[in-house]
Coordinates of C-alpha atoms in Angstrom, one line a residue:
M1 CA 0.2 0.1 0.1
S2 CA 2.7 2.3 0.9
S3 CA 4.3 2.1 -2.7
Y4 CA 0.8 3.1 -4.2
S5 CA 0.9 6.2 -6.2
Q6 CA -2.3 7.9 -8.0
F7 CA -0.3 8.2 -11.1
S8 CA -0.1 4.1 -11.7
L9 CA -3.8 5.2 -13.0
L10 CA -2.0 6.9 -15.9
K11 CA -0.8 3.7 -17.1
Q12 CA -4.2 2.0 -16.8
R13 CA -6.7 1.7 -19.7
R14 CA -9.8 2.5 -17.6
F15 CA -8.3 5.7 -16.8
L16 CA -5.6 7.0 -19.2
P17 CA -7.7 7.2 -22.3
F18 CA -10.6 9.2 -20.7
F19 CA -8.1 11.5 -18.9
L20 CA -6.3 12.3 -22.3
V21 CA -9.9 13.1 -23.6
Q22 CA -11.0 15.5 -20.8
A23 CA -7.5 17.5 -21.0
L24 CA -7.5 17.5 -24.8
G25 CA -11.2 19.0 -24.8
A26 CA -10.3 21.9 -22.1
F27 CA -6.9 22.5 -24.0
N28 CA -8.9 22.8 -27.3
D29 CA -11.5 25.2 -26.1
N30 CA -9.0 27.6 -24.5
V31 CA -7.0 27.4 -27.8
Y32 CA -10.0 28.4 -29.5
R33 CA -11.2 31.2 -27.4
Q34 CA -8.0 32.8 -27.3
A35 CA -7.2 32.3 -30.7
I36 CA -10.4 34.3 -31.4
I37 CA -8.9 37.3 -29.2
G38 CA -5.7 36.8 -31.2
L39 CA -7.6 37.0 -34.8
L40 CA -9.5 40.0 -33.3
G41 CA -5.9 41.7 -32.9
F42 CA -4.9 40.9 -36.5
M43 CA -7.9 42.1 -38.1
A44 CA -6.9 45.4 -36.3
V45 CA -10.7 45.7 -34.9
S46 CA -11.4 48.8 -32.8
A47 CA -11.4 48.7 -28.6
D48 CA -15.2 48.5 -28.5
E49 CA -15.4 45.6 -30.6
K50 CA -12.8 43.8 -28.4
A51 CA -14.8 44.8 -25.4
L52 CA -18.1 43.6 -26.8
Y53 CA -16.5 40.0 -27.6
A54 CA -15.2 40.0 -24.1
Q55 CA -18.5 40.4 -22.5
L56 CA -20.5 38.5 -25.4
A57 CA -17.8 35.5 -25.5
P58 CA -18.6 34.2 -21.7
A59 CA -22.1 35.0 -21.8
I60 CA -22.4 32.8 -25.1
F61 CA -20.0 29.6 -24.2
I62 CA -22.1 29.2 -20.5
L63 CA -25.8 29.8 -21.9
P64 CA -26.0 26.1 -22.8
Y65 CA -25.5 24.9 -19.5
F66 CA -28.8 26.6 -18.5
L67 CA -30.4 25.6 -21.7
F68 CA -29.1 21.7 -22.3
S69 CA -27.8 20.7 -18.9
S70 CA -30.9 18.7 -17.9
I71 CA -31.3 16.9 -21.1
A72 CA -27.3 16.1 -20.8
G73 CA -27.7 14.6 -17.6
Q74 CA -30.4 12.2 -18.8
F75 CA -28.3 11.2 -22.0
A76 CA -25.3 10.5 -19.8
E77 CA -27.5 8.7 -17.3
K78 CA -29.5 6.6 -20.4
L79 CA -26.5 5.6 -22.7
E80 CA -23.3 3.7 -22.3
K81 CA -20.9 6.1 -21.3
S82 CA -17.9 5.5 -23.8
R83 CA -20.2 5.7 -26.5
L84 CA -21.6 8.8 -25.2
I85 CA -17.8 10.4 -25.1
R86 CA -17.3 9.2 -28.5
I87 CA -20.2 11.2 -29.6
T88 CA -19.4 14.4 -27.9
T89 CA -15.7 14.1 -29.5
A90 CA -17.1 13.6 -32.9
M91 CA -19.4 16.5 -32.2
E92 CA -16.2 18.4 -31.3
I93 CA -14.9 17.7 -34.7
V94 CA -17.6 19.3 -36.8
I95 CA -17.8 22.3 -34.3
M96 CA -14.2 23.0 -35.0
T97 CA -14.5 22.6 -38.7
L98 CA -16.9 25.2 -38.5
A99 CA -14.5 27.3 -36.4
A100 CA -12.0 26.7 -38.5
A101 CA -13.7 28.3 -41.4
G102 CA -14.7 31.3 -39.2
F103 CA -10.8 31.8 -38.9
L104 CA -10.1 31.2 -42.5
T105 CA -12.6 33.8 -43.5
Q106 CA -12.1 36.0 -40.7
N107 CA -15.8 35.8 -39.9
M108 CA -16.7 36.5 -36.2
T109 CA -20.4 35.8 -36.6
V110 CA -19.3 32.2 -37.8
L111 CA -16.6 31.6 -34.7
L112 CA -19.6 32.9 -32.0
V113 CA -22.0 30.4 -33.6
A114 CA -19.3 27.9 -33.3
L115 CA -18.4 29.1 -29.6
F116 CA -21.7 28.6 -28.8
C117 CA -21.6 25.1 -29.9
T118 CA -18.7 24.3 -28.0
G119 CA -20.6 25.3 -24.9
V120 CA -23.3 22.7 -26.0
Q121 CA -20.7 20.0 -26.6
S122 CA -19.2 20.9 -22.9
T123 CA -22.7 20.5 -21.6
L124 CA -23.1 17.1 -23.0
F125 CA -19.7 16.1 -21.7
G126 CA -19.9 17.4 -18.4
P127 CA -22.1 14.9 -16.4
V128 CA -20.1 12.0 -18.1
K129 CA -16.8 13.4 -17.2
Y130 CA -17.6 12.8 -13.4
S131 CA -20.2 10.1 -13.6
I132 CA -18.0 7.9 -15.2
M133 CA -15.2 7.8 -12.6
P134 CA -17.0 5.9 -9.8
S135 CA -17.8 3.3 -12.4
V136 CA -13.9 3.1 -13.7
L137 CA -12.1 3.7 -10.0
K138 CA -12.4 1.8 -6.8
P139 CA -13.7 3.6 -3.7
E140 CA -10.0 4.4 -2.3
E141 CA -9.0 5.5 -5.8
L142 CA -11.6 8.2 -6.3
T143 CA -9.8 11.3 -4.6
G144 CA -6.3 10.0 -6.5
G145 CA -8.1 10.1 -9.4
N146 CA -10.2 13.6 -8.8
G147 CA -6.9 14.9 -8.0
L148 CA -5.5 14.0 -11.6
V149 CA -8.4 15.2 -13.5
E150 CA -8.7 18.6 -11.6
M151 CA -4.8 18.6 -12.2
G152 CA -5.3 17.9 -15.8
T153 CA -7.9 20.6 -16.5
S154 CA -6.0 23.4 -14.5
M155 CA -2.7 22.8 -16.8
S156 CA -5.1 22.3 -20.0
I157 CA -7.0 25.5 -19.5
L158 CA -3.4 27.3 -18.6
V159 CA -1.6 25.8 -21.3
G160 CA -4.2 26.2 -23.9
M161 CA -4.5 30.0 -23.5
I162 CA -0.9 30.6 -23.8
F163 CA -0.8 28.4 -26.9
G164 CA -3.9 30.1 -28.3
G165 CA -2.4 33.6 -27.5
L166 CA 1.1 32.9 -29.3
I167 CA -0.5 31.7 -32.4
F168 CA -1.1 34.8 -34.2
T169 CA 2.1 36.2 -32.5
L170 CA 4.3 33.4 -33.9
A171 CA 2.5 32.5 -37.2
G172 CA 2.1 36.4 -38.3
T173 CA 0.1 36.7 -41.8
H174 CA -0.3 32.5 -41.5
G175 CA -2.0 32.8 -38.2
P176 CA -5.7 32.0 -39.2
V177 CA -4.6 29.1 -41.3
V178 CA -2.7 27.9 -38.1
A179 CA -5.4 28.3 -35.9
A180 CA -7.7 26.3 -38.2
I181 CA -5.5 23.6 -38.6
T182 CA -4.8 23.3 -34.7
I183 CA -8.3 23.3 -33.4
I184 CA -9.3 20.4 -36.1
V185 CA -5.9 18.3 -35.1
L186 CA -7.0 18.7 -31.5
A187 CA -10.4 17.6 -31.8
I188 CA -9.7 14.6 -34.1
T189 CA -6.7 13.5 -31.3
G190 CA -9.5 13.7 -28.8
N191 CA -11.6 11.8 -30.8
L192 CA -9.2 9.1 -31.5
A193 CA -8.3 8.8 -27.6
S194 CA -12.1 8.4 -27.1
R195 CA -12.2 5.2 -29.0
M196 CA -9.8 3.3 -26.7
I197 CA -12.0 4.0 -23.5
P198 CA -13.7 0.5 -22.3
R199 CA -17.2 -0.2 -22.1
V200 CA -18.8 1.6 -18.8
E201 CA -22.8 0.7 -18.5
A202 CA -25.4 3.1 -18.1
G203 CA -26.8 4.0 -14.7
A204 CA -30.3 4.0 -15.8
P205 CA -30.7 2.4 -19.3
D206 CA -34.5 2.5 -19.0
L207 CA -34.7 6.2 -18.3
K208 CA -37.2 8.1 -20.4
I209 CA -36.3 11.7 -21.6
N210 CA -38.0 14.4 -20.7
W211 CA -37.4 17.0 -23.3
N212 CA -39.1 20.0 -21.8
P213 CA -35.6 21.7 -19.9
I214 CA -37.5 24.0 -17.4
P215 CA -39.3 21.0 -15.2
E216 CA -36.5 18.8 -15.6
S217 CA -34.1 21.3 -14.9
I218 CA -36.1 21.8 -11.3
A219 CA -36.2 18.0 -11.0
I220 CA -32.4 17.2 -11.4
W221 CA -31.8 20.4 -8.9
R222 CA -33.7 18.7 -6.4
L223 CA -31.7 15.3 -7.0
T224 CA -28.9 17.5 -5.8
R225 CA -30.7 18.0 -2.7
K226 CA -31.9 14.9 -1.8
Q227 CA -29.0 14.2 0.7
L228 CA -27.6 16.8 3.2
A229 CA -23.8 15.8 2.4
V230 CA -24.2 16.0 -1.3
R231 CA -26.3 19.1 -1.1
N232 CA -23.4 20.5 1.0
A233 CA -20.8 19.4 -1.5
V234 CA -22.5 20.6 -4.6
L235 CA -22.6 23.8 -3.1
G236 CA -18.9 23.9 -2.0
V237 CA -18.2 22.9 -5.7
S238 CA -20.4 26.1 -6.8
W239 CA -18.8 28.2 -4.3
F240 CA -15.5 27.2 -5.9
W241 CA -16.3 28.5 -9.1
F242 CA -17.9 31.6 -7.9
F243 CA -14.3 32.1 -5.9
G244 CA -12.5 31.1 -8.8
T245 CA -14.2 33.3 -11.6
L246 CA -14.3 36.6 -9.2
L247 CA -10.4 36.2 -8.6
T248 CA -9.6 35.2 -12.1
S249 CA -11.5 37.9 -13.6
Q250 CA -9.7 40.7 -11.7
L251 CA -6.0 39.3 -12.9
P252 CA -5.9 41.2 -16.0
A253 CA -6.4 44.6 -14.5
Y254 CA -4.8 43.9 -11.3
A255 CA -1.6 42.7 -13.3
E256 CA -1.3 46.3 -15.1
L257 CA -2.7 48.6 -12.0
H258 CA -1.3 46.9 -9.1
L259 CA 1.9 44.8 -10.3
G260 CA 3.0 47.2 -12.3
A261 CA 3.0 45.5 -15.7
L262 CA 3.1 47.3 -19.1
P263 CA -0.1 48.5 -20.2
R264 CA -1.6 46.1 -22.8
D265 CA 1.1 43.5 -22.0
T266 CA -1.0 40.2 -20.9
T267 CA 2.6 38.4 -19.9
V268 CA 2.4 39.1 -16.2
Y269 CA -1.2 38.6 -16.2
I270 CA -0.5 35.1 -18.0
F271 CA 2.1 34.5 -15.2
G272 CA -0.2 35.3 -12.2
L273 CA -2.8 33.0 -13.7
A274 CA -0.1 30.0 -14.1
L275 CA 0.7 30.4 -10.4
F276 CA -2.6 29.8 -9.3
S277 CA -3.3 27.3 -12.1
I278 CA 0.0 25.6 -10.9
G279 CA -0.9 25.9 -7.2
T280 CA -4.3 24.2 -7.8
G281 CA -3.0 21.5 -9.8
V282 CA -0.5 20.4 -7.0
G283 CA -2.8 21.1 -4.3
S284 CA -5.4 18.3 -6.1
L285 CA -2.4 16.0 -6.5
L286 CA -1.9 16.2 -3.1
C287 CA -5.3 15.2 -1.5
E288 CA -4.8 11.7 -2.0
K289 CA -1.7 11.8 0.1
L290 CA -3.1 13.8 2.9
S291 CA -6.5 11.9 2.7
G292 CA -4.7 8.6 3.0
R293 CA -6.8 7.3 0.0
T294 CA -10.1 7.9 1.5
V295 CA -12.8 10.4 0.6
E296 CA -11.5 12.9 3.4
I297 CA -13.9 15.9 3.9
G298 CA -11.6 17.5 6.7
L299 CA -9.2 19.0 3.9
V300 CA -12.6 21.1 2.8
P301 CA -12.5 23.6 5.7
L302 CA -8.4 23.3 6.0
G303 CA -8.5 24.3 1.9
A304 CA -11.0 27.2 2.7
F305 CA -9.2 28.8 5.6
G306 CA -6.1 28.8 3.5
M307 CA -7.7 30.1 0.6
S308 CA -8.9 33.3 2.6
A309 CA -5.4 33.5 4.5
F310 CA -3.3 34.0 1.6
L311 CA -6.0 36.2 -0.6
L312 CA -5.6 38.3 2.8
D313 CA -2.4 38.4 2.4
L314 CA -2.1 39.3 -1.0
Y315 CA -4.5 42.0 -0.1
F316 CA -2.1 43.4 2.5
A317 CA 0.7 42.5 0.2
R318 CA -0.1 44.9 -2.4
S319 CA -3.3 47.0 -1.5
G320 CA -2.3 50.0 -3.9
L321 CA -0.2 51.4 -6.4
P322 CA 2.7 49.5 -7.3
P323 CA 6.6 50.9 -6.6
I324 CA 7.5 50.4 -10.0
S325 CA 5.6 50.3 -13.3
G326 CA 6.2 49.1 -16.9
L327 CA 7.0 45.6 -15.7
T328 CA 7.5 42.3 -17.7
V329 CA 7.7 38.9 -16.1
G330 CA 11.4 39.0 -15.7
S331 CA 11.5 42.5 -14.0
F332 CA 8.0 41.5 -11.9
V333 CA 9.8 38.6 -10.4
S334 CA 12.7 40.8 -9.3
A335 CA 11.0 43.6 -8.0
P336 CA 10.6 44.5 -4.4
G337 CA 7.7 42.7 -2.7
S338 CA 7.1 40.0 -5.8
T339 CA 8.1 37.3 -3.9
R340 CA 5.2 37.7 -1.1
I341 CA 2.6 37.9 -4.0
I342 CA 3.7 34.9 -5.9
I343 CA 3.6 32.9 -2.9
D344 CA 0.1 34.3 -2.1
L345 CA -0.9 33.3 -5.8
V346 CA 0.3 29.9 -5.6
G347 CA -0.9 29.4 -1.7
I348 CA -4.4 30.1 -3.1
G349 CA -4.2 27.9 -5.8
L350 CA -2.9 25.1 -3.4
F351 CA -5.5 25.4 -0.9
A352 CA -8.2 25.6 -3.6
G353 CA -7.1 22.2 -4.7
F354 CA -7.6 20.8 -1.0
F355 CA -11.2 22.5 -1.1
V356 CA -12.6 21.0 -4.3
V357 CA -11.2 17.7 -4.9
P358 CA -12.6 16.0 -1.7
L359 CA -15.9 17.8 -2.6
F360 CA -15.9 15.9 -6.1
A361 CA -15.1 12.7 -4.2
L362 CA -18.0 13.0 -1.8
I363 CA -20.4 13.6 -4.6
Q364 CA -19.5 10.3 -6.4
S365 CA -19.0 8.1 -3.6
R366 CA -22.6 9.3 -1.7
T367 CA -24.9 9.7 -5.1
P368 CA -26.6 6.4 -6.1
R369 CA -25.2 5.2 -9.4
E370 CA -28.6 5.6 -11.4
E371 CA -28.7 9.5 -10.2
M372 CA -24.8 10.4 -10.7
S373 CA -25.0 11.8 -14.0
R374 CA -28.3 14.0 -13.5
V375 CA -26.8 15.1 -9.9
I376 CA -23.6 16.3 -11.7
A377 CA -26.0 17.9 -14.4
G378 CA -27.6 20.1 -11.7
M379 CA -24.4 20.7 -10.2
N380 CA -23.4 22.1 -13.6
I381 CA -26.6 24.2 -13.6
Q382 CA -25.8 25.5 -10.3
N383 CA -22.0 26.2 -11.0
A384 CA -23.2 28.3 -14.2
L385 CA -25.5 30.5 -12.0
F386 CA -22.6 31.1 -9.7
I387 CA -20.4 31.8 -12.3
V388 CA -22.7 34.6 -13.7
A389 CA -23.5 35.8 -9.9
A390 CA -19.6 36.1 -9.9
A391 CA -19.2 38.2 -12.8
G392 CA -22.2 40.2 -11.8
T393 CA -20.6 40.9 -8.0
G394 CA -17.7 42.0 -9.7
L395 CA -19.1 44.6 -11.9
F396 CA -21.8 45.8 -9.3
L397 CA -18.9 46.2 -6.9
Q398 CA -16.4 48.1 -9.0
R399 CA -19.0 49.8 -11.1
V400 CA -21.4 50.8 -8.8
L401 CA -19.8 50.9 -5.4
G402 CA -16.6 52.1 -7.1
W403 CA -14.5 49.5 -5.2
S404 CA -10.8 49.0 -6.3
I405 CA -9.7 45.7 -6.9
P406 CA -7.8 44.9 -3.8
Q407 CA -10.9 45.9 -1.9
V408 CA -13.0 43.2 -4.1
L409 CA -10.2 40.5 -3.2
L410 CA -10.7 41.8 0.6
A411 CA -14.4 41.1 0.3
L412 CA -13.8 38.0 -1.5
A413 CA -11.6 36.4 1.2
V414 CA -13.9 37.4 4.4
G415 CA -16.7 36.1 2.2
N416 CA -14.8 32.8 1.8
L417 CA -14.3 32.6 5.4
L418 CA -18.2 33.4 6.2

């Protein structure tokens, strides 16, 4: 037992192909979204058009979670799971082919339609992503498996953002072609990996699909509340998304206004996001070791306390203007006070991993197999609500109340403790 490592799951067919599919999907989504931003720069559109996209894109991507999560949860319950994953990755090939046409013709309407479709595809994949794990992992492997998935997702999002953001910088005039080829190749690779996933039987093959999203959304949300432990764990996961959305949405402006980054230079912002993502990945991986290969919910309050402690320290480390401006990543790292900020960002992510991984493992271990996918779908609806609420909260605090970014982060730290 002492020689066991959760990384051994990456050598086994019951886990590795699924891990690759979800990581490639997250990677491709973020390559695509950042490449659209790169195309806007390539087309030299106005600042107003860029701002419009920045507001439209998240809403377009998240809308399908409200519209289709109830149907997605039912399909994930009714169909054999490896077949459903193959269907969703085949959908991704079609969607990315449409997106490639948008890049080649430099048509933003086509790209935004494809972005909505990627949201639909992610909505369908979400319930099967987490409901498949209790079927392929032993109870004592759930925490480690979830840790690997969260680590893989965090790193895929980060590397995808960096890679997608660099396409037009490095490829120059060939940027649209490179972006188009990249997203299609990634989608095809994900589909090939999905074909290696072993058969996993449906949770409720006789389930009758209710196509009306409103009553079904209410019904699956009620499923998340049947058991007190599951209800609280789902609420905790949704809060994690609220916390992460509010924090990361502040980072671009925070990097320029309070860390001293060069105006319109995103490298310091990406560096800050990388620190948070790496911390989350490491924290997710450490959960199994700290929990002794059990579903240890005691890590959740520890994670919450650590998130607030490091976020509070970040506020006190830099609550005003930076001592030096016009910094690149290299000069920021060597600037006075930067070490403390770097430690705080990694620490927030580390304890966020401690917070969220045991919650997923608890949901999977306590939910009946025949309800698992619908509970995950209900959680996704609630997550989407919390993400929208986080965006609205940030706008209200800054635009209406006139709070600074450090004040928003201080409020988030206090709110997290409460």
